[in-house]
Short mmCIF file of C-alpha atoms and ligand atoms in Angstrom, two decimals:
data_model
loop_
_atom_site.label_atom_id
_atom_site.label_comp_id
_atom_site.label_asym_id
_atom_site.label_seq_id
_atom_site.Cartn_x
_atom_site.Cartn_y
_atom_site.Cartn_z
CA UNK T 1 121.81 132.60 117.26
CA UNK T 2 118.61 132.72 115.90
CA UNK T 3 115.66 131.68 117.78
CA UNK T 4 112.51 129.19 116.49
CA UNK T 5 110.27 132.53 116.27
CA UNK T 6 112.37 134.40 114.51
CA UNK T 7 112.94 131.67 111.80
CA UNK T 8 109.40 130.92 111.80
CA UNK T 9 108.88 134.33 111.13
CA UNK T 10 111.47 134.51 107.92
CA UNK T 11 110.21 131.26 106.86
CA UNK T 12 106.55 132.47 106.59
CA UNK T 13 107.74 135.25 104.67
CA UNK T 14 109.10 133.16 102.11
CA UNK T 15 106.43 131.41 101.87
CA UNK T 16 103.76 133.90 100.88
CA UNK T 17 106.86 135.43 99.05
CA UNK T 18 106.66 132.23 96.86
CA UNK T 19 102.95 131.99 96.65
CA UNK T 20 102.80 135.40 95.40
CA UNK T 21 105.20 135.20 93.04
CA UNK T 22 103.91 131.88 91.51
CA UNK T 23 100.20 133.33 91.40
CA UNK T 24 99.42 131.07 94.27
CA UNK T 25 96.35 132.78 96.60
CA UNK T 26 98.22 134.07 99.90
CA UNK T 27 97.55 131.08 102.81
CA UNK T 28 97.32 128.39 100.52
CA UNK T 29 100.40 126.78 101.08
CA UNK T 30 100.69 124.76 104.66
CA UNK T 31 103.13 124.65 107.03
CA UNK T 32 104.53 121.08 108.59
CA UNK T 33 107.18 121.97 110.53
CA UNK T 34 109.63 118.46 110.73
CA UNK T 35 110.44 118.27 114.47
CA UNK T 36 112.97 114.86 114.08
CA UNK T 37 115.74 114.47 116.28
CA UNK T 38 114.29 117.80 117.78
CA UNK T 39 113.35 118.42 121.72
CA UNK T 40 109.55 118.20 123.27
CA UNK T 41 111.30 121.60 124.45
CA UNK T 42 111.33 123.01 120.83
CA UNK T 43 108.33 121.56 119.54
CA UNK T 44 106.66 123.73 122.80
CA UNK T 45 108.68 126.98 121.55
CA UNK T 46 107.57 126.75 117.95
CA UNK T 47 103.81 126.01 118.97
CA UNK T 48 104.16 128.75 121.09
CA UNK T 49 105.26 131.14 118.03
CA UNK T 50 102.40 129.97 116.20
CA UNK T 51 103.55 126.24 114.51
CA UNK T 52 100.05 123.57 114.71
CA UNK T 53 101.39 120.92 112.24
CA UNK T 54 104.48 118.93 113.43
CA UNK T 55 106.41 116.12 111.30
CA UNK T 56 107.96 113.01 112.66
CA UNK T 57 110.20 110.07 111.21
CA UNK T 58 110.41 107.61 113.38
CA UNK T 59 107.72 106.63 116.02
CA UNK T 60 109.08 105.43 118.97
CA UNK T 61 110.83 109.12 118.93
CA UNK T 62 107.23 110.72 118.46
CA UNK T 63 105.64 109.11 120.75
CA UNK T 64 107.58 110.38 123.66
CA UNK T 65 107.51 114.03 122.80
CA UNK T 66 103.70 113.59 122.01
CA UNK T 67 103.16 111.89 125.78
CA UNK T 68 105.55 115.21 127.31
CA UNK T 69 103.41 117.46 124.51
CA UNK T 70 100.13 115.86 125.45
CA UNK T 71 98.68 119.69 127.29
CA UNK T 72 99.14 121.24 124.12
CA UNK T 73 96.94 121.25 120.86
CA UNK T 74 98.88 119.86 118.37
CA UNK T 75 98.80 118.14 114.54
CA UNK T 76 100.99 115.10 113.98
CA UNK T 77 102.12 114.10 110.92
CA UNK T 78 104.06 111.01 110.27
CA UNK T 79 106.28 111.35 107.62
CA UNK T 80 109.16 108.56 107.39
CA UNK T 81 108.94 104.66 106.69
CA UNK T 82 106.40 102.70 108.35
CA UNK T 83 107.33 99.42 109.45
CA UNK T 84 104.53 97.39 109.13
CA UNK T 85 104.55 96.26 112.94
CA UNK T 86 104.65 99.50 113.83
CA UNK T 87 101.05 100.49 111.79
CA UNK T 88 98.76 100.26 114.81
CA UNK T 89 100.39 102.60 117.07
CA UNK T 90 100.96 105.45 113.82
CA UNK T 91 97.12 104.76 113.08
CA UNK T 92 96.12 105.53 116.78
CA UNK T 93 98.77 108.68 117.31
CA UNK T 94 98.57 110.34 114.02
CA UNK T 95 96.55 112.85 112.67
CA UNK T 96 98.28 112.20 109.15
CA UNK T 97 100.68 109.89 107.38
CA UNK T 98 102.31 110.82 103.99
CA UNK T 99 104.81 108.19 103.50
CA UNK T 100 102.18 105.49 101.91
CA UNK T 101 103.84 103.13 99.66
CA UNK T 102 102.21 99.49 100.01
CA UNK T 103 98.80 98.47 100.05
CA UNK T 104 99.85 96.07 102.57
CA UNK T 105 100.75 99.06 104.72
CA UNK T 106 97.18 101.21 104.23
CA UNK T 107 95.13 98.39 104.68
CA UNK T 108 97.08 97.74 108.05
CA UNK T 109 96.66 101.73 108.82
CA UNK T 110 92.70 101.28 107.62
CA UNK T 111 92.49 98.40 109.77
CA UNK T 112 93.47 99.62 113.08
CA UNK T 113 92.77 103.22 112.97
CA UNK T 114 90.80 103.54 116.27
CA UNK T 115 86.72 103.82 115.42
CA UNK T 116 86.32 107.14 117.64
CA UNK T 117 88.53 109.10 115.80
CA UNK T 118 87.74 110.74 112.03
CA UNK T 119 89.36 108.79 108.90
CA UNK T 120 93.12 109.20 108.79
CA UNK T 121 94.57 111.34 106.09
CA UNK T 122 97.21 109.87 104.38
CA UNK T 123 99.26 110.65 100.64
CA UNK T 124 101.19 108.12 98.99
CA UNK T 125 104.74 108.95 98.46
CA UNK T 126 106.14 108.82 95.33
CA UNK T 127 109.51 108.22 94.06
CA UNK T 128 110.71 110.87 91.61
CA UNK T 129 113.97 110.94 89.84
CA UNK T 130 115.58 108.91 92.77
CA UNK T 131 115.94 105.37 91.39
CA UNK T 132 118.30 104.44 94.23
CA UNK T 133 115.99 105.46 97.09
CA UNK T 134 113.60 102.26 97.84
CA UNK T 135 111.11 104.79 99.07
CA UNK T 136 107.70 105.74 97.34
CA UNK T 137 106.00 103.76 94.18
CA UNK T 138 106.57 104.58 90.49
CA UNK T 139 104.41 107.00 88.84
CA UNK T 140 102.91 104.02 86.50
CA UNK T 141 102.18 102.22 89.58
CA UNK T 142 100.52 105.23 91.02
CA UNK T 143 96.63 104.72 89.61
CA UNK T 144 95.80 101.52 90.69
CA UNK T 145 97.49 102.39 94.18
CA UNK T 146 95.41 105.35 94.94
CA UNK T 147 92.09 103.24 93.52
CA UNK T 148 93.00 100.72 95.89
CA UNK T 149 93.37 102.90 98.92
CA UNK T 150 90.14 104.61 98.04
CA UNK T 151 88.36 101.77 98.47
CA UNK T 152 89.61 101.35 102.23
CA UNK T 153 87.07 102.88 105.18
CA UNK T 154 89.10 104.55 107.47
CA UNK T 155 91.46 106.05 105.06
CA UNK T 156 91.33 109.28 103.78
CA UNK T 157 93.10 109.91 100.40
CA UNK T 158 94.54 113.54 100.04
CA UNK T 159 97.09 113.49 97.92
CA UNK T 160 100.73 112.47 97.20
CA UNK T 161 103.92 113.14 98.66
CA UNK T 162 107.85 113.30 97.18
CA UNK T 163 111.09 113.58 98.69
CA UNK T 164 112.67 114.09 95.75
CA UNK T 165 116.57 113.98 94.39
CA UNK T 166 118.60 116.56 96.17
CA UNK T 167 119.59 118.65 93.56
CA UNK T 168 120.47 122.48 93.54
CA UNK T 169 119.64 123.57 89.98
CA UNK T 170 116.05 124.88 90.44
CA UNK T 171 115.15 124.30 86.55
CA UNK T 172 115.59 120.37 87.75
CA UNK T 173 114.00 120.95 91.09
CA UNK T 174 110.79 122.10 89.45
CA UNK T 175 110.85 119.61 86.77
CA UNK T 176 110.97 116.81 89.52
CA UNK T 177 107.97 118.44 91.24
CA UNK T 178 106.31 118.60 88.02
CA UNK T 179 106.38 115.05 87.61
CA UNK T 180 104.30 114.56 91.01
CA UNK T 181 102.04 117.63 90.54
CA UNK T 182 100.58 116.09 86.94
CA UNK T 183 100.77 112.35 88.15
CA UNK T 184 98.02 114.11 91.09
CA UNK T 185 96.36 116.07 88.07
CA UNK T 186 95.94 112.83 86.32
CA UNK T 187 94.43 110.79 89.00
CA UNK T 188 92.14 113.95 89.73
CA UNK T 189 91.29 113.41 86.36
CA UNK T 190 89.92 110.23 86.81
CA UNK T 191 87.48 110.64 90.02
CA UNK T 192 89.88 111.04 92.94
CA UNK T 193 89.22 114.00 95.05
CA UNK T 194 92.68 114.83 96.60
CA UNK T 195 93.43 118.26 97.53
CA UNK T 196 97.12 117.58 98.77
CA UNK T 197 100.25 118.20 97.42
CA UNK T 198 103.49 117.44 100.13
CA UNK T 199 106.50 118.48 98.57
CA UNK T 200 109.56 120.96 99.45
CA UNK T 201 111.91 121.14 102.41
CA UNK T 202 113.73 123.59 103.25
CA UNK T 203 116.10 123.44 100.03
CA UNK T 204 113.42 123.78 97.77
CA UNK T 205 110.14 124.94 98.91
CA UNK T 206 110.19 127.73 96.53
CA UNK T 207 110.31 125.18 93.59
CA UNK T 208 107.48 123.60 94.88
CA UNK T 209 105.42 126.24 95.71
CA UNK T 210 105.94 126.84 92.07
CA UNK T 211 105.16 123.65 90.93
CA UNK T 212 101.62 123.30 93.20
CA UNK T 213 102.51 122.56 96.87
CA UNK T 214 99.74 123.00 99.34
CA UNK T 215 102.26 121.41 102.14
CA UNK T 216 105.94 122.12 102.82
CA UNK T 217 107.68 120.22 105.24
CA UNK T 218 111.06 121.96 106.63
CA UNK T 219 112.86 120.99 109.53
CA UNK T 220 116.09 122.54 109.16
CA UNK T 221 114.61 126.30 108.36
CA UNK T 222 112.38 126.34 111.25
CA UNK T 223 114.82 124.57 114.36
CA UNK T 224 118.25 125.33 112.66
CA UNK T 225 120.71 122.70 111.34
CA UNK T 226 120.83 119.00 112.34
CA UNK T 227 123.50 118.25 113.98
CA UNK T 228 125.86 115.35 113.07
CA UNK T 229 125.14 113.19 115.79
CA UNK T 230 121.02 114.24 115.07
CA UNK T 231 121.21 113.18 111.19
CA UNK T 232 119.12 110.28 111.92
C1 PLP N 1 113.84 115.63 107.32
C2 PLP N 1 112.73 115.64 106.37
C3 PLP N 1 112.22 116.85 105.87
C4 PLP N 1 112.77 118.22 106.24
O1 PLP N 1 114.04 118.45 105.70
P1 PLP N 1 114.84 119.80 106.03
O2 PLP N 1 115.93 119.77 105.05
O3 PLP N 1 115.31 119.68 107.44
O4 PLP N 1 113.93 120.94 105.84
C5 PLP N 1 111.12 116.78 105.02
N1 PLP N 1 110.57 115.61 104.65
C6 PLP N 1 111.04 114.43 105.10
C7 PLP N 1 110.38 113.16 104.66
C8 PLP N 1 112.14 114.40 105.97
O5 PLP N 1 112.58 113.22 106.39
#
């Protein structure tokens, strides 16, 4: 059985395998390592092998680990559906939320992000090529979206994020990372300043590191398979 280091180890490998192959400079693509359904226990071995950035789903799960984490130095990143009664708590706890679909939902985020700590980062999450999944907005809805969320004080733009169609024919993988990577070149076109691209897990990080990631976010390739009572 493999342990956390050891798969953090193979899975940086790949990674500046992929940026080097796709021309990308070595470093530039970031590492969120999804801890759902995973222990406080594992979280402490992969910080301890080097992890900072940790992804969570669901907060009432996070928050616990974070409260047993609290000694160490960690980055949280929420990255599953936000319940709007829930925005407060993910605005106070987070260091960064890429799930962003509603206005509704930033301006609660804006609203309540506590005043002593910087802006929150956030993306928007797009839906690509998944027409049944109600997460993420449409590409045409995209520009006023990010305008809107610009405006707000105490959020921080930085990108977009995609969870896209599961799919294992790479040519179609890449195409549906293509679509996000030139809806971000187009609002970059028009004024925003985003720097973020969060896209591949680990079924298709290569495919995005082709297509422009800057963040991957892999759960199963760092702590080993879900099991099928841990799907959630
Ligand atoms: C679970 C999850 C991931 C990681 O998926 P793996 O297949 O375990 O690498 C990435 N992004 C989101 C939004 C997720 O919910």
């Amino acid at each position: 059985m493999k342990t956390i280091a050891l798969r953090l180890k193979s899975l940086r490998d790949r990674i500046l395998d992929a940026e080097r192959l796709h021309g990308r400079p070595p470093g530039s693509v970031a590492l969120l390592a999804v801890s759902k359904t995973r222990s406080a226990e594992e979280i402490r071995a992969a910080r301890a092998a080097g992890q900072l950035r940790f992804g969570e789903n669901y907060l009432q799960e996070a928050m616990v680990k974070m409260d047993t984490l609290a000694d160490l130095d960690l980055e949280w990143h929420f990255i599953g559906p936000i319940q709007s009664n829930k925005t407060r708590e993910i605005a106070a706890r987070f260091a960064w939320v890429h799930s962003v679909d509603r206005l509704k939902i930033a301006q609660r985020l804006s609203a309540t992000r506590p005043p002593e700590l910087p802006p929150l980062n956030v993306c928007i999450q797009v839906n690509i090529g998944d027409e049944s999944s109600k997460s993420g907005i449409n590409l045409a809805q995209l520009p006023e979206l990010a305008q809107e969320i610009g405006r707000l004080p105490r959020l921080k733009l930085r990108g977009l994020m995609t969870m896209p169609r599961l799919t294992e024919d790479q040519a179609e993988q890449r195409r549906q990372f293509r679509d996000l990577r030139e809806g971000y070149d187009r609002l970059k076109a028009v004024g925003n300043s985003l720097d973020t691209l969060s896209m591949g897990t680990s079924a298709d990080l290569e495919a995005a590191i082709a297509e422009g990631a800057t963040i991957v976010r892999v759960g199963t390739d760092v702590f080993g398979e879900r099991g099928a009572d841990r799907l959630a």
